[in-house]
Amino acid sequence: MAILITGGAGYIGSHTCVELLNAGYDIVVLDNFSNSKLESLQRIKEITGKDFLFYEADLLNRKIVEKVFESTEIEAVVHLAGLKAIRESVSKPLHYYHNNVTGTLVLCEVMKEYGVKNLVFSSSATVYGVPEQVPISEDFPLSALNPYGRTKLMVEEILRDLFVTDGSFSIALLRYFNPIGAHKSGKIGEDPNGIPNNLMPYITQVAVGKLKELQVFGNDYPTSDGTGVRDYIHVVDLALGHLRALEKVMSSTGVEAYNLGTGTGYSVLEIVTTFQEVSGQQIPFLISDRRSGDIATCYANPLKAKNELGWVAERGIKEMCRDSWEWQKQNPNGYVVENHIPI
Ligand code: WQD
């Protein structure tokens, strides 16, 4: 029996593969490399000393998805494959709906075909839209402000409807806040295509000299220092949250949403200051206009995950900054294929 991890070569996916392998699970990875590199799978093997099956495939290719389920007995699916750049989703909505929603529909149809009913789905705090208050709980109103967020919200609704027709499904909807950091080895980490949209990879690329300076998107928000406040969570804590959710879905039925956050918010300038302290690197920045679509403050109430999954984020902001820097320092150009000796 194995766990299928879609998007397993990606930032969240690679860290989740490591924690599932370390926990003794057999895994199968499916990834189309639209936002990841094959090299990350080699690094996973180096970190864990374990091998695993891998399919370079797109969820839209039903024949290959069926081949995966035909070839290996799949016990559960951790579904992380998806496009996640908000601004790109605004300019390419059909691409996002097709990839994120149709891809999930194909996956769910094949899961039903092969009697696989355990699913952990990568959702996002984006489904909360502009929260009325913070901290945010899972029963808050849901709304999406962009096509990317709408794909996450639609998939959550699709999965709830699926459970209504088949009560043997067991589904966890994991609403990520802001994942940053990297495995402590520095062998895997965030390797965005092109200029990073997100704060931490932008900071680390300034620190390593690839980018000149950070633009701070607005300092006139109603926050402690005027800059945006977010709930940054170490990607290893996030990966461990997937492990707990997997254990939950394999021992119950139903559909439950869980916030995966620390419950603490940090401002942009607090992140910059902390990163400078732990890395010893100066991060030049300039204050620019707000980024359209940004909200002032967003952080989780993570109690439901603590009570129902037995999961709490343990790594602090300094460790997040230190591990992000270690990854970028060791991999200034991200995953570059070198001559490595396969395990
Ligand atoms: C964080 C803060 C920016 C870049 C997004 C998605 C969310 C999830 C994580 C997928 C904000 C500020 C950023 C920069 C800056 N992705 N910032 N300069 O927007 O909270 O969340 O990514 O699930 O769905 O919405 O993350 O890292 O882009 O921004 O000042 O160059 O950093 O304004 O306050 P965000 P982020």
Tab-separated table of C-alpha atoms and ligand atoms in Angstrom:
chain	number	residue	atom	x	y	z
A	1	MET	CA	0.000	0.000	0.000
A	2	ALA	CA	1.327	3.467	-0.824
A	3	ILE	CA	0.391	7.121	-0.492
A	4	LEU	CA	0.071	9.028	-3.763
A	5	ILE	CA	1.450	12.570	-3.512
A	6	THR	CA	0.412	14.740	-6.431
A	7	GLY	CA	2.747	17.723	-6.836
A	8	GLY	CA	5.335	15.869	-4.753
A	9	ALA	CA	8.287	17.576	-6.453
A	10	GLY	CA	7.132	21.041	-5.403
A	11	TYR	CA	7.990	23.187	-2.386
A	12	ILE	CA	5.286	21.837	-0.034
A	13	GLY	CA	5.286	18.486	-1.828
A	14	SER	CA	8.993	17.723	-1.415
A	15	HIS	CA	8.877	18.501	2.310
A	16	THR	CA	5.750	16.364	2.664
A	17	CYS	CA	7.454	13.461	0.839
A	18	VAL	CA	10.365	13.652	3.312
A	19	GLU	CA	8.093	13.513	6.380
A	20	LEU	CA	5.941	10.674	5.011
A	21	LEU	CA	9.037	8.632	4.095
A	22	ASN	CA	10.560	9.356	7.520
A	23	ALA	CA	7.292	8.142	9.092
A	24	GLY	CA	7.659	4.831	7.237
A	25	TYR	CA	5.098	5.282	4.464
A	26	ASP	CA	5.698	4.063	0.927
A	27	ILE	CA	4.947	6.886	-1.481
A	28	VAL	CA	4.307	7.388	-5.183
A	29	VAL	CA	4.877	10.851	-6.630
A	30	LEU	CA	3.063	12.358	-9.605
A	31	ASP	CA	4.263	15.738	-10.883
A	32	ASN	CA	4.296	17.558	-14.244
A	33	PHE	CA	7.174	19.908	-13.308
A	34	SER	CA	5.171	23.010	-14.234
A	35	ASN	CA	6.445	24.645	-11.034
A	36	SER	CA	9.086	22.218	-9.777
A	37	LYS	CA	12.257	20.380	-10.791
A	38	LEU	CA	13.134	16.679	-11.013
A	39	GLU	CA	16.238	17.434	-8.929
A	40	SER	CA	14.054	17.914	-5.848
A	41	LEU	CA	13.134	14.195	-5.996
A	42	GLN	CA	16.814	13.261	-5.968
A	43	ARG	CA	17.307	15.489	-2.924
A	44	ILE	CA	14.402	13.753	-1.148
A	45	LYS	CA	16.186	10.433	-1.716
A	46	GLU	CA	19.448	11.901	-0.404
A	47	ILE	CA	17.758	13.238	2.740
A	48	THR	CA	15.772	10.087	3.549
A	49	GLY	CA	17.950	7.368	1.978
A	50	LYS	CA	14.730	5.953	0.550
A	51	ASP	CA	13.565	5.372	-3.001
A	52	PHE	CA	10.061	5.714	-4.396
A	53	LEU	CA	8.066	5.471	-7.634
A	54	PHE	CA	7.623	8.647	-9.648
A	55	TYR	CA	5.426	9.536	-12.641
A	56	GLU	CA	6.091	12.655	-14.717
A	57	ALA	CA	2.468	13.292	-15.543
A	58	ASP	CA	-0.343	15.803	-15.567
A	59	LEU	CA	-3.566	15.089	-13.701
A	60	LEU	CA	-5.395	16.081	-16.895
A	61	ASN	CA	-3.951	12.941	-18.502
A	62	ARG	CA	-6.504	10.473	-17.190
A	63	LYS	CA	-4.789	7.474	-18.797
A	64	ILE	CA	-1.606	8.012	-16.794
A	65	VAL	CA	-3.534	8.728	-13.604
A	66	GLU	CA	-5.356	5.403	-14.082
A	67	LYS	CA	-1.995	3.713	-14.739
A	68	VAL	CA	-0.735	4.940	-11.357
A	69	PHE	CA	-3.705	3.368	-9.565
A	70	GLU	CA	-3.460	0.237	-11.733
A	71	SER	CA	0.238	-0.270	-10.956
A	72	THR	CA	0.291	0.407	-7.212
A	73	GLU	CA	-2.269	-0.163	-4.473
A	74	ILE	CA	-2.950	3.398	-3.288
A	75	GLU	CA	-4.196	3.771	0.310
A	76	ALA	CA	-4.640	7.543	0.311
A	77	VAL	CA	-3.896	10.617	-1.784
A	78	VAL	CA	-2.181	13.829	-0.668
A	79	HIS	CA	-3.251	16.212	-3.419
A	80	LEU	CA	-0.850	19.158	-3.692
A	81	ALA	CA	-0.609	19.565	-7.474
A	82	GLY	CA	-1.964	22.938	-8.498
A	83	LEU	CA	-1.080	26.383	-9.843
A	84	LYS	CA	-0.854	28.999	-7.089
A	85	ALA	CA	0.241	32.398	-8.417
A	86	ILE	CA	-2.559	34.860	-7.704
A	87	ARG	CA	-1.580	37.502	-10.267
A	88	GLU	CA	-1.101	34.841	-12.947
A	89	SER	CA	-4.549	33.439	-12.131
A	90	VAL	CA	-6.079	36.863	-12.845
A	91	SER	CA	-4.484	36.964	-16.296
A	92	LYS	CA	-5.024	33.257	-17.082
A	93	PRO	CA	-8.296	32.206	-15.366
A	94	LEU	CA	-9.179	29.362	-17.749
A	95	HIS	CA	-5.715	27.859	-17.307
A	96	TYR	CA	-6.173	27.937	-13.526
A	97	TYR	CA	-9.716	26.523	-13.545
A	98	HIS	CA	-8.719	23.768	-15.960
A	99	ASN	CA	-5.547	22.826	-14.146
A	100	ASN	CA	-6.750	23.132	-10.536
A	101	VAL	CA	-10.425	22.154	-10.829
A	102	THR	CA	-10.552	19.763	-13.805
A	103	GLY	CA	-7.344	18.128	-12.595
A	104	THR	CA	-8.945	17.465	-9.221
A	105	LEU	CA	-12.104	16.122	-10.899
A	106	VAL	CA	-10.038	13.610	-12.880
A	107	LEU	CA	-8.196	12.579	-9.720
A	108	CYS	CA	-11.434	12.092	-7.766
A	109	GLU	CA	-13.063	10.086	-10.585
A	110	VAL	CA	-10.086	7.739	-10.766
A	111	MET	CA	-9.983	7.455	-6.955
A	112	LYS	CA	-13.647	6.395	-7.002
A	113	GLU	CA	-12.939	3.962	-9.847
A	114	TYR	CA	-10.257	2.259	-7.747
A	115	GLY	CA	-12.060	2.518	-4.414
A	116	VAL	CA	-9.588	4.974	-2.870
A	117	LYS	CA	-11.504	7.197	-0.450
A	118	ASN	CA	-8.840	8.885	1.720
A	119	LEU	CA	-7.803	12.365	0.593
A	120	VAL	CA	-5.759	15.245	2.015
A	121	PHE	CA	-6.291	18.383	-0.074
A	122	SER	CA	-4.007	21.405	-0.264
A	123	SER	CA	-6.298	24.382	0.249
A	124	SER	CA	-5.369	27.904	1.317
A	125	ALA	CA	-6.220	30.697	3.742
A	126	THR	CA	-7.104	32.600	0.591
A	127	VAL	CA	-10.574	31.019	0.859
A	128	TYR	CA	-11.304	33.407	3.760
A	129	GLY	CA	-11.161	36.444	1.463
A	130	VAL	CA	-10.971	39.601	3.591
A	131	PRO	CA	-11.592	38.271	7.109
A	132	GLU	CA	-13.903	40.344	9.344
A	133	GLN	CA	-11.558	39.737	12.267
A	134	VAL	CA	-8.471	37.769	13.317
A	135	PRO	CA	-7.526	35.162	14.369
A	136	ILE	CA	-9.370	33.274	11.642
A	137	SER	CA	-11.333	30.097	12.516
A	138	GLU	CA	-12.475	27.406	10.100
A	139	ASP	CA	-16.162	28.370	10.481
A	140	PHE	CA	-15.538	31.931	9.235
A	141	PRO	CA	-17.345	33.021	6.068
A	142	LEU	CA	-15.624	31.883	2.864
A	143	SER	CA	-15.120	34.028	-0.203
A	144	ALA	CA	-12.470	34.256	-2.893
A	145	LEU	CA	-11.034	37.430	-4.363
A	146	ASN	CA	-9.265	35.976	-7.420
A	147	PRO	CA	-9.429	32.980	-9.758
A	148	TYR	CA	-6.737	31.118	-7.791
A	149	GLY	CA	-8.701	31.486	-4.558
A	150	ARG	CA	-11.908	30.545	-6.368
A	151	THR	CA	-10.317	27.288	-7.600
A	152	LYS	CA	-9.492	26.380	-3.996
A	153	LEU	CA	-12.984	27.269	-2.803
A	154	MET	CA	-14.621	25.384	-5.679
A	155	VAL	CA	-12.587	22.252	-4.990
A	156	GLU	CA	-13.517	22.406	-1.295
A	157	GLU	CA	-17.211	22.544	-2.310
A	158	ILE	CA	-16.756	19.746	-4.880
A	159	LEU	CA	-15.221	17.521	-2.218
A	160	ARG	CA	-18.044	18.247	0.213
A	161	ASP	CA	-20.570	17.328	-2.519
A	162	LEU	CA	-18.604	14.153	-3.244
A	163	PHE	CA	-18.914	13.124	0.398
A	164	VAL	CA	-22.682	13.697	0.292
A	165	THR	CA	-22.930	11.064	-2.459
A	166	ASP	CA	-20.434	8.679	-0.924
A	167	GLY	CA	-20.103	8.728	2.856
A	168	SER	CA	-17.137	6.374	2.766
A	169	PHE	CA	-14.874	9.245	1.700
A	170	SER	CA	-12.567	10.755	4.298
A	171	ILE	CA	-11.252	14.179	3.353
A	172	ALA	CA	-9.107	16.802	5.103
A	173	LEU	CA	-9.034	20.306	3.629
A	174	LEU	CA	-5.791	21.929	4.771
A	175	ARG	CA	-5.903	25.729	4.654
A	176	TYR	CA	-2.280	26.868	4.522
A	177	PHE	CA	-1.338	30.282	5.810
A	178	ASN	CA	2.109	31.470	4.689
A	179	PRO	CA	4.617	28.643	4.316
A	180	ILE	CA	8.302	29.681	4.466
A	181	GLY	CA	11.551	28.024	5.537
A	182	ALA	CA	13.173	24.821	4.292
A	183	HIS	CA	14.427	21.439	5.448
A	184	LYS	CA	17.300	22.029	7.900
A	185	SER	CA	19.739	20.245	5.534
A	186	GLY	CA	19.293	23.056	3.003
A	187	LYS	CA	18.872	20.381	0.282
A	188	ILE	CA	15.229	21.209	-0.526
A	189	GLY	CA	13.451	24.542	-0.454
A	190	GLU	CA	11.363	27.083	-2.322
A	191	ASP	CA	12.505	27.469	-5.938
A	192	PRO	CA	9.952	29.721	-7.689
A	193	ASN	CA	10.003	30.169	-11.455
A	194	GLY	CA	11.177	33.667	-12.442
A	195	ILE	CA	10.886	36.653	-10.086
A	196	PRO	CA	9.359	35.503	-6.783
A	197	ASN	CA	5.847	36.737	-5.965
A	198	ASN	CA	6.110	35.777	-2.299
A	199	LEU	CA	8.012	37.656	0.386
A	200	MET	CA	10.546	35.137	1.685
A	201	PRO	CA	11.959	33.863	-1.618
A	202	TYR	CA	12.273	37.497	-2.705
A	203	ILE	CA	14.201	38.316	0.485
A	204	THR	CA	16.528	35.321	0.115
A	205	GLN	CA	17.252	36.218	-3.525
A	206	VAL	CA	18.159	39.758	-2.421
A	207	ALA	CA	20.360	38.252	0.312
A	208	VAL	CA	22.182	36.009	-2.159
A	209	GLY	CA	22.655	38.897	-4.599
A	210	LYS	CA	20.268	37.744	-7.338
A	211	LEU	CA	17.893	40.679	-6.775
A	212	LYS	CA	18.823	44.272	-5.899
A	213	GLU	CA	16.338	45.311	-3.228
A	214	LEU	CA	12.987	44.383	-1.720
A	215	GLN	CA	9.896	46.401	-2.476
A	216	VAL	CA	7.731	46.612	0.641
A	217	PHE	CA	4.179	46.760	-0.680
A	218	GLY	CA	2.739	49.551	1.428
A	219	ASN	CA	3.428	50.830	4.945
A	220	ASP	CA	0.066	52.505	5.532
A	221	TYR	CA	-1.896	49.468	6.692
A	222	PRO	CA	-3.572	49.562	10.125
A	223	THR	CA	-0.844	47.380	11.658
A	224	SER	CA	1.933	47.879	14.246
A	225	ASP	CA	4.408	49.281	11.704
A	226	GLY	CA	2.051	49.870	8.752
A	227	THR	CA	3.241	46.841	6.750
A	228	GLY	CA	1.216	43.691	6.027
A	229	VAL	CA	0.899	41.077	8.788
A	230	ARG	CA	0.819	37.356	7.956
A	231	ASP	CA	0.911	33.987	9.747
A	232	TYR	CA	4.208	32.521	8.567
A	233	ILE	CA	4.530	28.793	9.160
A	234	HIS	CA	7.655	26.652	8.776
A	235	VAL	CA	7.236	24.357	5.764
A	236	VAL	CA	8.398	21.373	7.856
A	237	ASP	CA	5.627	22.081	10.387
A	238	LEU	CA	3.247	22.294	7.438
A	239	ALA	CA	4.510	18.937	6.116
A	240	LEU	CA	4.012	17.364	9.548
A	241	GLY	CA	0.466	18.750	9.490
A	242	HIS	CA	-0.105	16.693	6.323
A	243	LEU	CA	1.180	13.601	8.093
A	244	ARG	CA	-1.286	14.124	10.949
A	245	ALA	CA	-4.131	14.812	8.521
A	246	LEU	CA	-3.250	11.632	6.593
A	247	GLU	CA	-3.439	9.598	9.795
A	248	LYS	CA	-6.805	11.231	10.551
A	249	VAL	CA	-8.380	10.529	7.155
A	250	MET	CA	-7.193	6.913	7.251
A	251	SER	CA	-8.980	6.355	10.543
A	252	SER	CA	-12.312	8.144	10.022
A	253	THR	CA	-14.816	9.382	7.411
A	254	GLY	CA	-16.176	12.850	6.714
A	255	VAL	CA	-14.907	16.188	5.396
A	256	GLU	CA	-13.101	18.588	7.733
A	257	ALA	CA	-11.194	21.838	7.119
A	258	TYR	CA	-8.129	22.709	9.194
A	259	ASN	CA	-6.115	25.899	9.465
A	260	LEU	CA	-2.396	25.169	9.278
A	261	GLY	CA	-0.848	28.263	10.808
A	262	THR	CA	0.984	29.237	13.990
A	263	GLY	CA	-1.668	31.643	15.303
A	264	THR	CA	0.903	34.466	15.374
A	265	GLY	CA	1.241	37.251	12.803
A	266	TYR	CA	4.440	39.037	11.788
A	267	SER	CA	4.753	42.191	9.692
A	268	VAL	CA	6.891	42.490	6.563
A	269	LEU	CA	9.408	44.690	8.392
A	270	GLU	CA	9.562	42.221	11.315
A	271	ILE	CA	10.412	39.478	8.842
A	272	VAL	CA	13.093	41.634	7.196
A	273	THR	CA	14.624	42.521	10.592
A	274	THR	CA	14.582	38.904	11.798
A	275	PHE	CA	16.056	37.642	8.532
A	276	GLN	CA	18.894	40.198	8.755
A	277	GLU	CA	19.621	39.171	12.342
A	278	VAL	CA	19.798	35.421	11.698
A	279	SER	CA	21.534	35.598	8.305
A	280	GLY	CA	23.891	38.507	8.873
A	281	GLN	CA	22.804	39.766	5.444
A	282	GLN	CA	21.516	43.279	4.893
A	283	ILE	CA	18.255	43.461	2.943
A	284	PRO	CA	17.946	46.846	1.215
A	285	PHE	CA	14.298	47.780	0.749
A	286	LEU	CA	12.110	50.599	-0.443
A	287	ILE	CA	8.519	51.310	0.469
A	288	SER	CA	6.254	51.141	-2.585
A	289	ASP	CA	2.505	51.214	-3.175
A	290	ARG	CA	0.226	48.545	-1.800
A	291	ARG	CA	-0.126	45.445	-4.019
A	292	SER	CA	-3.676	45.174	-5.333
A	293	GLY	CA	-5.627	42.399	-3.632
A	294	ASP	CA	-3.466	42.375	-0.496
A	295	ILE	CA	-5.149	42.476	2.902
A	296	ALA	CA	-3.738	44.142	6.018
A	297	THR	CA	-3.705	41.294	8.508
A	298	CYS	CA	-4.185	37.541	8.315
A	299	TYR	CA	-3.399	34.909	10.925
A	300	ALA	CA	-4.938	31.639	12.029
A	301	ASN	CA	-6.727	30.246	15.022
A	302	PRO	CA	-4.997	26.821	14.849
A	303	LEU	CA	-6.898	25.219	17.750
A	304	LYS	CA	-9.011	22.845	15.629
A	305	ALA	CA	-5.904	21.200	14.145
A	306	LYS	CA	-4.440	20.926	17.647
A	307	ASN	CA	-7.593	19.335	19.086
A	308	GLU	CA	-8.488	17.048	16.173
A	309	LEU	CA	-5.138	16.279	14.542
A	310	GLY	CA	-2.888	16.566	17.556
A	311	TRP	CA	-0.801	19.029	15.505
A	312	VAL	CA	0.863	22.282	16.597
A	313	ALA	CA	3.423	24.340	14.670
A	314	GLU	CA	6.649	24.144	16.685
A	315	ARG	CA	9.264	26.094	14.699
A	316	GLY	CA	9.643	29.816	15.346
A	317	ILE	CA	10.233	32.746	13.005
A	318	LYS	CA	14.016	32.758	13.528
A	319	GLU	CA	14.236	29.081	12.505
A	320	MET	CA	12.071	29.835	9.471
A	321	CYS	CA	14.401	32.652	8.396
A	322	ARG	CA	17.555	30.642	9.163
A	323	ASP	CA	16.376	27.609	7.193
A	324	SER	CA	15.221	29.731	4.241
A	325	TRP	CA	18.648	31.320	4.115
A	326	GLU	CA	20.484	27.971	4.425
A	327	TRP	CA	18.581	26.639	1.410
A	328	GLN	CA	19.217	29.751	-0.700
A	329	LYS	CA	22.885	29.982	0.345
A	330	GLN	CA	23.488	26.359	-0.712
A	331	ASN	CA	21.367	26.751	-3.867
A	332	PRO	CA	21.802	30.340	-5.133
A	333	ASN	CA	20.211	29.354	-8.463
A	334	GLY	CA	17.684	26.925	-7.023
A	335	TYR	CA	17.713	23.319	-8.216
A	336	VAL	CA	20.533	23.020	-10.725
A	337	VAL	CA	21.175	19.493	-11.975
A	338	GLU	CA	24.709	18.475	-11.046
A	339	ASN	CA	26.475	15.158	-11.448
A	340	HIS	CA	25.217	13.345	-8.427
A	341	ILE	CA	25.577	9.687	-7.622
A	342	PRO	CA	22.049	8.189	-7.523
A	343	ILE	CA	21.214	6.374	-4.285
B	1	WQD	C1	3.262	38.407	2.290
B	1	WQD	C2	3.378	39.857	2.717
B	1	WQD	C3	2.859	41.397	0.965
B	1	WQD	C4	6.293	40.302	-1.571
B	1	WQD	C5	0.030	34.490	-0.957
B	1	WQD	C6	-1.248	33.876	-1.407
B	1	WQD	C7	-1.593	32.715	-0.533
B	1	WQD	C8	-0.448	31.748	-0.451
B	1	WQD	C9	0.814	32.468	0.029
B	1	WQD	C10	-0.936	30.044	-2.039
B	1	WQD	C11	2.250	40.728	2.186
B	1	WQD	C12	4.325	41.518	1.368
B	1	WQD	C13	5.361	40.355	-0.542
B	1	WQD	C14	7.136	41.416	-1.801
B	1	WQD	C15	6.097	42.571	0.027
B	1	WQD	N1	-0.239	31.128	-1.697
B	1	WQD	N2	5.280	41.470	0.248
B	1	WQD	N3	7.012	42.511	-0.982
B	1	WQD	O1	0.113	37.457	-0.381
B	1	WQD	O2	0.085	36.747	2.069
B	1	WQD	O3	-0.189	35.035	0.317
B	1	WQD	O4	1.050	33.526	-0.914
B	1	WQD	O5	-1.696	29.396	-1.382
B	1	WQD	O6	-2.713	32.068	-1.117
B	1	WQD	O7	-2.280	34.839	-1.234
B	1	WQD	O8	2.018	36.086	0.601
B	1	WQD	O9	4.449	36.290	0.496
B	1	WQD	O10	3.047	37.279	-1.381
B	1	WQD	O11	3.073	38.386	0.871
B	1	WQD	O12	5.994	43.577	0.743
B	1	WQD	O13	8.002	41.430	-2.723
B	1	WQD	O14	4.590	40.386	2.173
B	1	WQD	O15	2.294	42.683	0.717
B	1	WQD	O16	1.958	41.709	3.166
B	1	WQD	P1	0.456	36.459	0.666
B	1	WQD	P2	3.209	36.989	0.072
